[in-house]
Tab-separated table of C-alpha atoms in Angstrom:
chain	number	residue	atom	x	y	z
A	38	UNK	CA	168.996	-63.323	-40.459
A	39	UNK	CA	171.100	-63.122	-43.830
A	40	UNK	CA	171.728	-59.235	-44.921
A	41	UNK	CA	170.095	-59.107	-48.661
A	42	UNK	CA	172.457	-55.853	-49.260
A	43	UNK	CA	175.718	-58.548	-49.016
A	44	UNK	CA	174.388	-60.926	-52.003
A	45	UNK	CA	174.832	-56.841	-53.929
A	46	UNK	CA	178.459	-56.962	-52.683
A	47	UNK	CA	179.538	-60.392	-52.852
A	48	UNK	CA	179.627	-60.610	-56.733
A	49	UNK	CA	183.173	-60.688	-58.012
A	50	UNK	CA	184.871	-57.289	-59.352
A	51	UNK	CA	187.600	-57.270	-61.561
A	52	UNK	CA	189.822	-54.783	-60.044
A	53	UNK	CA	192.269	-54.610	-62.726
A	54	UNK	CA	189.664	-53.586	-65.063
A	55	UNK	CA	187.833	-51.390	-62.888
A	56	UNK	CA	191.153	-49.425	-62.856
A	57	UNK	CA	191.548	-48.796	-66.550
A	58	UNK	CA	187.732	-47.471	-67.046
A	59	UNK	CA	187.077	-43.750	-65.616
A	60	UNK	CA	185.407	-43.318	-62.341
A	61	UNK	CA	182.556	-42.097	-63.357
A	62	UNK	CA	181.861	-44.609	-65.243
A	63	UNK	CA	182.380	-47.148	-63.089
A	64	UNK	CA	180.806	-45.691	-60.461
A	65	UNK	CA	176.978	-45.241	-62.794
A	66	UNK	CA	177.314	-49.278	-63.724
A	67	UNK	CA	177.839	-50.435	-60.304
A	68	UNK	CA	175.051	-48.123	-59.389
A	69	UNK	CA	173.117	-49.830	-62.314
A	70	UNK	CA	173.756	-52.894	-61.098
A	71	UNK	CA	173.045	-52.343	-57.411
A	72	UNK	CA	169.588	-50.440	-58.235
A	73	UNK	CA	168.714	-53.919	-60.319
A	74	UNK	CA	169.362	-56.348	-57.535
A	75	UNK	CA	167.386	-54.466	-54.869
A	76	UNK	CA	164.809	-54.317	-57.411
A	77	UNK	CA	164.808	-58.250	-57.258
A	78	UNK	CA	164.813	-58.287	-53.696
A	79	UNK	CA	162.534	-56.117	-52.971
A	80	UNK	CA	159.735	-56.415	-56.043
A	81	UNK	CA	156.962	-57.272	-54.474
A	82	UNK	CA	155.624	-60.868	-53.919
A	83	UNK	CA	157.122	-63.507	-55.551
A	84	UNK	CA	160.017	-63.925	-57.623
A	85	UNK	CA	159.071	-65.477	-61.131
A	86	UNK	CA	159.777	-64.235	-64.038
A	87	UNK	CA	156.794	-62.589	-66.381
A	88	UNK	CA	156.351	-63.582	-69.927
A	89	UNK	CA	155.536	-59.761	-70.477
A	90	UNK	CA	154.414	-56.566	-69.052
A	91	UNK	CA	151.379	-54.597	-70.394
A	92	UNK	CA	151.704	-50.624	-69.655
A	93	UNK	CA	148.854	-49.143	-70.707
A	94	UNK	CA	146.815	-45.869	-70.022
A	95	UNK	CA	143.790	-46.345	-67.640
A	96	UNK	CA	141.246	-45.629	-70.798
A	97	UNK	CA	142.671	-48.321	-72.531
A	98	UNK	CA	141.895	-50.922	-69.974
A	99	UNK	CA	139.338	-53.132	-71.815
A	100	UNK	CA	142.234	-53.661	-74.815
A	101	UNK	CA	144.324	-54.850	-71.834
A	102	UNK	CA	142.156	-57.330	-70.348
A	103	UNK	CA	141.533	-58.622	-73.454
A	104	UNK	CA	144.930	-58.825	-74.622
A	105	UNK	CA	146.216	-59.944	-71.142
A	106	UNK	CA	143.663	-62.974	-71.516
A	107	UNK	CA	144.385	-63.596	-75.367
A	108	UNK	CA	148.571	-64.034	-74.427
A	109	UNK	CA	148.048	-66.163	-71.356
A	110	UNK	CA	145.288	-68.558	-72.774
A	111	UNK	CA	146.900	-69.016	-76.415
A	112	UNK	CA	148.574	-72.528	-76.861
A	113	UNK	CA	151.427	-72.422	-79.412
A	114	UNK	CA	150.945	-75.085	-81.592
A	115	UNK	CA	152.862	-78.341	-81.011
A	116	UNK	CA	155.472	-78.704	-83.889
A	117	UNK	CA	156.984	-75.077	-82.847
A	118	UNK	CA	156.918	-76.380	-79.017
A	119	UNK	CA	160.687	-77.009	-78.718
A	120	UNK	CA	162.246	-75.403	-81.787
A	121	UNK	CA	164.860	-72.771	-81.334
A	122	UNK	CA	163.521	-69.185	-81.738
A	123	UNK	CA	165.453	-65.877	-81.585
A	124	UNK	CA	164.592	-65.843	-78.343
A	125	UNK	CA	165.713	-69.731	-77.134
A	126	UNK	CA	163.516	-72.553	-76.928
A	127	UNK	CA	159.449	-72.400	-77.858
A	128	UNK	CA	157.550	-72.941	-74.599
A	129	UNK	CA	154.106	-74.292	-75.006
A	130	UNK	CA	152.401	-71.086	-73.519
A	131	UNK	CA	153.051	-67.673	-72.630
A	132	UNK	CA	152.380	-67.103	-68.649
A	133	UNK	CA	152.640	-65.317	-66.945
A	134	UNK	CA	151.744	-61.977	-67.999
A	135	UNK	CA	151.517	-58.740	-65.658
A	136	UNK	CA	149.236	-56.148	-65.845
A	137	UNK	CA	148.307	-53.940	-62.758
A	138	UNK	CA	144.499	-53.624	-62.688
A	139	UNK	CA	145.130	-50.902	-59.659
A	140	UNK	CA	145.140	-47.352	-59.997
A	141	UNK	CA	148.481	-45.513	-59.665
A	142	UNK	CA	149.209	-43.969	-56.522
A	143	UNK	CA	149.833	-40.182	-56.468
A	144	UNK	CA	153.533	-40.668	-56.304
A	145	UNK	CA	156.379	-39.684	-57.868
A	146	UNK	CA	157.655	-43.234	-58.624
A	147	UNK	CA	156.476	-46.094	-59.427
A	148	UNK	CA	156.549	-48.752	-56.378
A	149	UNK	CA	158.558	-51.593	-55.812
A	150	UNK	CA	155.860	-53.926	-56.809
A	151	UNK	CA	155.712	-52.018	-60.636
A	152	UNK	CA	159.252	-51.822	-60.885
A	153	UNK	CA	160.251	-55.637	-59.669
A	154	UNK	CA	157.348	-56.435	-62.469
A	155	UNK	CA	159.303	-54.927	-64.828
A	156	UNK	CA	162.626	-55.912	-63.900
A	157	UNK	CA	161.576	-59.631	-63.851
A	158	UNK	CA	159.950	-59.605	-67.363
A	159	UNK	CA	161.190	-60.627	-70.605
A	160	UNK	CA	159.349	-57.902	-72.928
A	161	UNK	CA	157.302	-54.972	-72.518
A	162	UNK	CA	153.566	-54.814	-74.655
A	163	UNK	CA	152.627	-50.948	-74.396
A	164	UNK	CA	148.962	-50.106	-75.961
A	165	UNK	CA	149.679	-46.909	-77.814
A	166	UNK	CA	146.854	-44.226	-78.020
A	167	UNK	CA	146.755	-40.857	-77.369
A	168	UNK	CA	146.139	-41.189	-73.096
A	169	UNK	CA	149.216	-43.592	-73.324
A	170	UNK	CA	150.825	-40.914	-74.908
A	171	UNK	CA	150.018	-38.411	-72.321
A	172	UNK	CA	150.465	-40.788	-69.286
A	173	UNK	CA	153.037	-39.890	-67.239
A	174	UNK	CA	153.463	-43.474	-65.769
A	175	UNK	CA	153.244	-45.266	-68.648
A	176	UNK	CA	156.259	-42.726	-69.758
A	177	UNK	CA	158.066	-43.963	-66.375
A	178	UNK	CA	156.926	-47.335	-67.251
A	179	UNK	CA	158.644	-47.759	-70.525
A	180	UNK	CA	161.822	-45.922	-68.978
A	181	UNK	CA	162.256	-48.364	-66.177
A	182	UNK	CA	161.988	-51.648	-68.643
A	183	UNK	CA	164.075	-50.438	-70.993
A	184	UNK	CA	166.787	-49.429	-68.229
A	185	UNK	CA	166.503	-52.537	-66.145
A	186	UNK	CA	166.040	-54.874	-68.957
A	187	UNK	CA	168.428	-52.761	-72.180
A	188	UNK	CA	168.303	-56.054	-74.282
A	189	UNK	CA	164.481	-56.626	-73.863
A	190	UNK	CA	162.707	-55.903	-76.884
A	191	UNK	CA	159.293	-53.897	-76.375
A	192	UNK	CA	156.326	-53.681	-78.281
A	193	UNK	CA	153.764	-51.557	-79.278
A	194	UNK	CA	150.158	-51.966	-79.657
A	195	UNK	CA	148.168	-49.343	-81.388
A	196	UNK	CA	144.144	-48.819	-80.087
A	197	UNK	CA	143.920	-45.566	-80.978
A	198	UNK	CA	145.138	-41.735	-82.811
A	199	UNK	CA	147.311	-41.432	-85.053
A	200	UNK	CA	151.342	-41.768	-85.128
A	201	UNK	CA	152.712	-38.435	-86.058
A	202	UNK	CA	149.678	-36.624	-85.737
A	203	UNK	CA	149.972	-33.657	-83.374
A	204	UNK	CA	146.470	-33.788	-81.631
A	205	UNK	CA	146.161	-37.403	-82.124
A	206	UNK	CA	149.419	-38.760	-81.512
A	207	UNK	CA	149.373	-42.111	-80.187
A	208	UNK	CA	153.511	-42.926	-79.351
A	209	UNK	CA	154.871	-42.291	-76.032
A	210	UNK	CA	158.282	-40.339	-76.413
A	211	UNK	CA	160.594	-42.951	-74.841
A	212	UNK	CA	158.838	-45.398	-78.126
A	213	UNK	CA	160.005	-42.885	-80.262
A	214	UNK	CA	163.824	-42.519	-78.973
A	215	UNK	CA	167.161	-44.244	-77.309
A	216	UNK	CA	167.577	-43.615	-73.980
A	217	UNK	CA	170.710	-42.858	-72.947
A	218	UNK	CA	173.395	-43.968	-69.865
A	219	UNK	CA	171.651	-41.841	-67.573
A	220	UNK	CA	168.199	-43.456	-68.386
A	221	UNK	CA	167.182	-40.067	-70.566
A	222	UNK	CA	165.457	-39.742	-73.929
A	223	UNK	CA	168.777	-39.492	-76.680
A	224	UNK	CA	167.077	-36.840	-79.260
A	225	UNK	CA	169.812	-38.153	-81.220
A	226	UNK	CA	168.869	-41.679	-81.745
A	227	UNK	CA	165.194	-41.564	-82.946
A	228	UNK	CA	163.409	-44.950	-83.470
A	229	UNK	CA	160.837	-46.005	-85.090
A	230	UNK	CA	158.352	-48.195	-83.519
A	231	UNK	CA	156.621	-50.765	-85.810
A	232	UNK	CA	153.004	-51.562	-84.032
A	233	UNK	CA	149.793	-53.072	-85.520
A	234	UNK	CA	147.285	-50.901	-85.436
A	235	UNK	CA	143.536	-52.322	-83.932
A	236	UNK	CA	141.672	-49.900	-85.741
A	237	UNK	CA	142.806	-51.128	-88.902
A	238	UNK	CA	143.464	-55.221	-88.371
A	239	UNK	CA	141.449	-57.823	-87.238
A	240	UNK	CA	142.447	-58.821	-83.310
A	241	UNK	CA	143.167	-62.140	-84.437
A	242	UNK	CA	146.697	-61.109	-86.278
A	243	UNK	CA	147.428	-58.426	-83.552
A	244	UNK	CA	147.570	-61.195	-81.130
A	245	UNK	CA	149.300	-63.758	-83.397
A	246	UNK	CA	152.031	-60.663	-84.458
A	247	UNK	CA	152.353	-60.098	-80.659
A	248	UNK	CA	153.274	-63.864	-79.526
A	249	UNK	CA	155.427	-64.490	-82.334
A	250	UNK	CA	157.371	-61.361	-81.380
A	251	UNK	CA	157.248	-62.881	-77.387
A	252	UNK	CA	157.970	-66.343	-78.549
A	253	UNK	CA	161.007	-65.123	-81.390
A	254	UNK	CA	159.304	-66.851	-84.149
A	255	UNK	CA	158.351	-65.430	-87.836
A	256	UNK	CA	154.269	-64.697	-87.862
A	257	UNK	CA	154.256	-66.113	-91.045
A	258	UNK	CA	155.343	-69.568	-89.795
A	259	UNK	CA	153.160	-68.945	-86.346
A	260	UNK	CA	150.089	-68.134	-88.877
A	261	UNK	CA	150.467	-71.162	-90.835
A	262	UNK	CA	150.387	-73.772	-87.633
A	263	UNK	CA	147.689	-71.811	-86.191
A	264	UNK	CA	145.681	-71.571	-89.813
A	265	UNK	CA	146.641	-76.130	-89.736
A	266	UNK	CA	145.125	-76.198	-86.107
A	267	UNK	CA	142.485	-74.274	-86.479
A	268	UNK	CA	141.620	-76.571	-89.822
A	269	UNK	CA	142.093	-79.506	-87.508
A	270	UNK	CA	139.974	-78.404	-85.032
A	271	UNK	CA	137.375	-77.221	-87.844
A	272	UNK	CA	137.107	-80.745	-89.139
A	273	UNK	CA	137.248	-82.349	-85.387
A	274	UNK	CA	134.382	-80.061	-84.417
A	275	UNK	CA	132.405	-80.805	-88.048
A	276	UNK	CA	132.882	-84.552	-87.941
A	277	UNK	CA	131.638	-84.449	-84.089
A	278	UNK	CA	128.488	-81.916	-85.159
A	279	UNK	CA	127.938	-84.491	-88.361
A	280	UNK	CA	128.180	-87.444	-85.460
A	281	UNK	CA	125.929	-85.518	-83.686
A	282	UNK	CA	123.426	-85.018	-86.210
A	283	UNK	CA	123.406	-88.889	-86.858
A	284	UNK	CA	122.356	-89.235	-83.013
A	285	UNK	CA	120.146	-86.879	-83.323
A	286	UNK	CA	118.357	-88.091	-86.088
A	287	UNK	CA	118.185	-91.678	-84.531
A	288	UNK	CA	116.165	-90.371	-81.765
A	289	UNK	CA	114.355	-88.617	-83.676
A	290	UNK	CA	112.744	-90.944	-85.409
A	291	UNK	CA	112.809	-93.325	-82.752
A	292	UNK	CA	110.933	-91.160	-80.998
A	293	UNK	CA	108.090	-90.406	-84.133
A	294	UNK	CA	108.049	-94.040	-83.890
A	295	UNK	CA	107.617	-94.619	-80.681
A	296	UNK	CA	104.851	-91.452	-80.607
A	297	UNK	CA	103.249	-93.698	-83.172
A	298	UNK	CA	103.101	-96.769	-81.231
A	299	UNK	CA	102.077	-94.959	-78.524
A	300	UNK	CA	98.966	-93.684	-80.313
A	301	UNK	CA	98.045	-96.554	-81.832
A	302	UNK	CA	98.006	-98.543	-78.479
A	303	UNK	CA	95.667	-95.545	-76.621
A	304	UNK	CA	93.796	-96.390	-80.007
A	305	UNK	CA	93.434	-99.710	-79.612
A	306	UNK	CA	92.860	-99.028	-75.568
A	307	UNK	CA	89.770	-97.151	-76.326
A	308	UNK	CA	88.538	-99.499	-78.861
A	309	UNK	CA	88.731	-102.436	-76.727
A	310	UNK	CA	87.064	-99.917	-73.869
A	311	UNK	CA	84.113	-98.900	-76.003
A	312	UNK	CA	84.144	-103.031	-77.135
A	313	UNK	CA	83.568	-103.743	-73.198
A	314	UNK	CA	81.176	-101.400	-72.522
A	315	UNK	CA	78.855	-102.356	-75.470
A	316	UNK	CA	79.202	-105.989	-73.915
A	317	UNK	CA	78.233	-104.634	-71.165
A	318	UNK	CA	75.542	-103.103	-72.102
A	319	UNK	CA	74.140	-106.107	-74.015
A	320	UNK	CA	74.856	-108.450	-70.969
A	321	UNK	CA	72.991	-105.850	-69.103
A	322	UNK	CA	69.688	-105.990	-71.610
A	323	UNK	CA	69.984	-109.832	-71.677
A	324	UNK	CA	69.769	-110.167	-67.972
A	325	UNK	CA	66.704	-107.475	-68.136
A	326	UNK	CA	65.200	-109.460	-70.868
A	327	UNK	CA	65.612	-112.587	-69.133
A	328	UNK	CA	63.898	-111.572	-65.549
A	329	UNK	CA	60.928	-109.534	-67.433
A	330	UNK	CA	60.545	-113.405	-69.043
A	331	UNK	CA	60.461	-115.143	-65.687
A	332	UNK	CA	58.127	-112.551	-64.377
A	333	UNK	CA	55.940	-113.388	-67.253
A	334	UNK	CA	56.117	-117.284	-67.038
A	335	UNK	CA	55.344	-116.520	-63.338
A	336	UNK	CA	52.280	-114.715	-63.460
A	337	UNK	CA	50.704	-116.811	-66.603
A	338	UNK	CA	51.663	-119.641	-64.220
A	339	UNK	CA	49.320	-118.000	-61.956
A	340	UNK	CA	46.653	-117.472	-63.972
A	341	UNK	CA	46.411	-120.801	-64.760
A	342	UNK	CA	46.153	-121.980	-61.551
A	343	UNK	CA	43.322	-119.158	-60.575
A	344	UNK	CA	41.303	-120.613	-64.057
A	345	UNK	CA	41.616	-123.929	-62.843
A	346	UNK	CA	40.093	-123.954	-59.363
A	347	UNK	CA	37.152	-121.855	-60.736
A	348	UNK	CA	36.613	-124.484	-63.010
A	349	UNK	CA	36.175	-127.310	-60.219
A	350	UNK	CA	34.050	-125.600	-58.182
């Protein structure tokens, strides 16, 4: 069995310019570096790479479901598939996305399965509101990424409060600053998040801001292919309901006619019915009429004959 610790060890180390940097120094990137690959080895299951990471506070959990679903079902429309963003080639969707649907266990730290997540995604999406503000995990959340991954860009999300707002402030603090080489908040280097805020935008552009961040694209030129296909698909969909209609209409009024014909054959039915019966009915007289007449013939036949043998005697 292969030791996972040598594939740490076995990378290359320029000794000559190990020697000109101070120890220390050395001695925190090596430890950077070592900490990252055991976080690959050891992540959890698999070892794909995520499209993003959503760290959210439990309250906000319904934003992240949605959002999780609205990134990972959202085709990016075919003439950017291909081009060359800031971020490399356009894929054709954005999968997949992690989000941990578990509660947090009461530990200091966050797991190897959270922090191999994090180490093997490309951005971080963090749903700002006042909880997420509060959270202490999604504090260690957005620590971790941005140590592991220094040249990932993260972004925010707000759902809720109200940045700068003491009782309704929405940014967690490691949003609002730098960290620095020891993986602590730099008070020194303050930044200022840019998030769109679902309180006050329609869902639709938060998600469309949010890929075109993930895919390195400008939302204005993302906007206008989605505004084309959604056109497209607008005019597929009316000329298919107008098609639709036609059929529609067709058996419609085959089926009046057809209703029609149907009535005026049970009309007919009945009329030749009522038709038979009176036949019958006139048959049946005729043959009454006929055997009351023979019964007649028969007994003046009779009488006759009675008449005429009183008469010869």
């Amino acid at each position: 069995m292969s030791n996972p610790l040598g594939k740490i060890f076995s990378a290359p180390v320029d000794t000559a310019a190990a020697l000109g940097k101070p120890v220390l120094s050395g001695g925190v990137e090596l430890a950077g570096f070592a900490q990252k690959q055991l976080t690959n080895l050891v992540g959890g299951a698999g070892t794909g790479r995520f499209a993003a990471f959503i760290s959210y506070s439990h309250s906000d959990i319904a934003f992240a479901r949605w959002l999780h679903r609205a990134i990972e079902t959202y085709r990016v429309p075919k003439a950017l598939v291909g081009t060359t963003g800031d971020r490399g080639p356009v894929p054709a969707r954005l999968r997949p996305v992690f989000r941990d649907e578990d509660e947090l266990p009461g530990a200091s730290e966050l797991g190897p399965k959270l922090e191999g997540a994090l180490a093997r995604s490309d951005a971080l999406i963090v749903l700002c509101s006042p909880a997420s503000a509060r959270s202490v995990w999604v504090d260690k959340e957005i620590r971790t990424f941005k140590r592991l991954n220094p040249d990932a860009p993260v972004f925010a999300v707000i759902t809720s409060g109200k940045p700068g707002d003491v009782d309704q402030e929405c940014f967690p603090r490691p949003l609002l600053f730098a960290l620095d080489s020891a993986g602590e908040l730099d008070l020194g280097q303050p930044l200022e998040p840019l998030a769109p805020d679902l309180q006050k935008n329609d869902r639709r552009i938060v998600k469309l801001k949010l890929i075109a961040g993930l895919l390195g694209t400008s939302y204005a030129a993302l906007f206008r292919r989605d505004q084309r296909r959604a056109r497209r698909i607008a005019a597929a969909l009316g000329a298919f309901a107008f098609f639709l209609i036609l059929v529609l209409t067709g058996l419609s009024i085959a089926a009046v006619t057809y209703a029609r014909m149907a009535v005026q054959q049970r009309n007919e039915a009945q009329a030749a019915r009522k038709l038979a019966e009176e036949n019958a009915d006139k048959a049946e007289r005729r043959a009454w009429l006929a055997q009351t007449a023979a019964q007649e013939v028969r007994r003046q036949a009779d009488l006759l004959g009675q008449n005429g043998g009183d008469c010869a005697r």
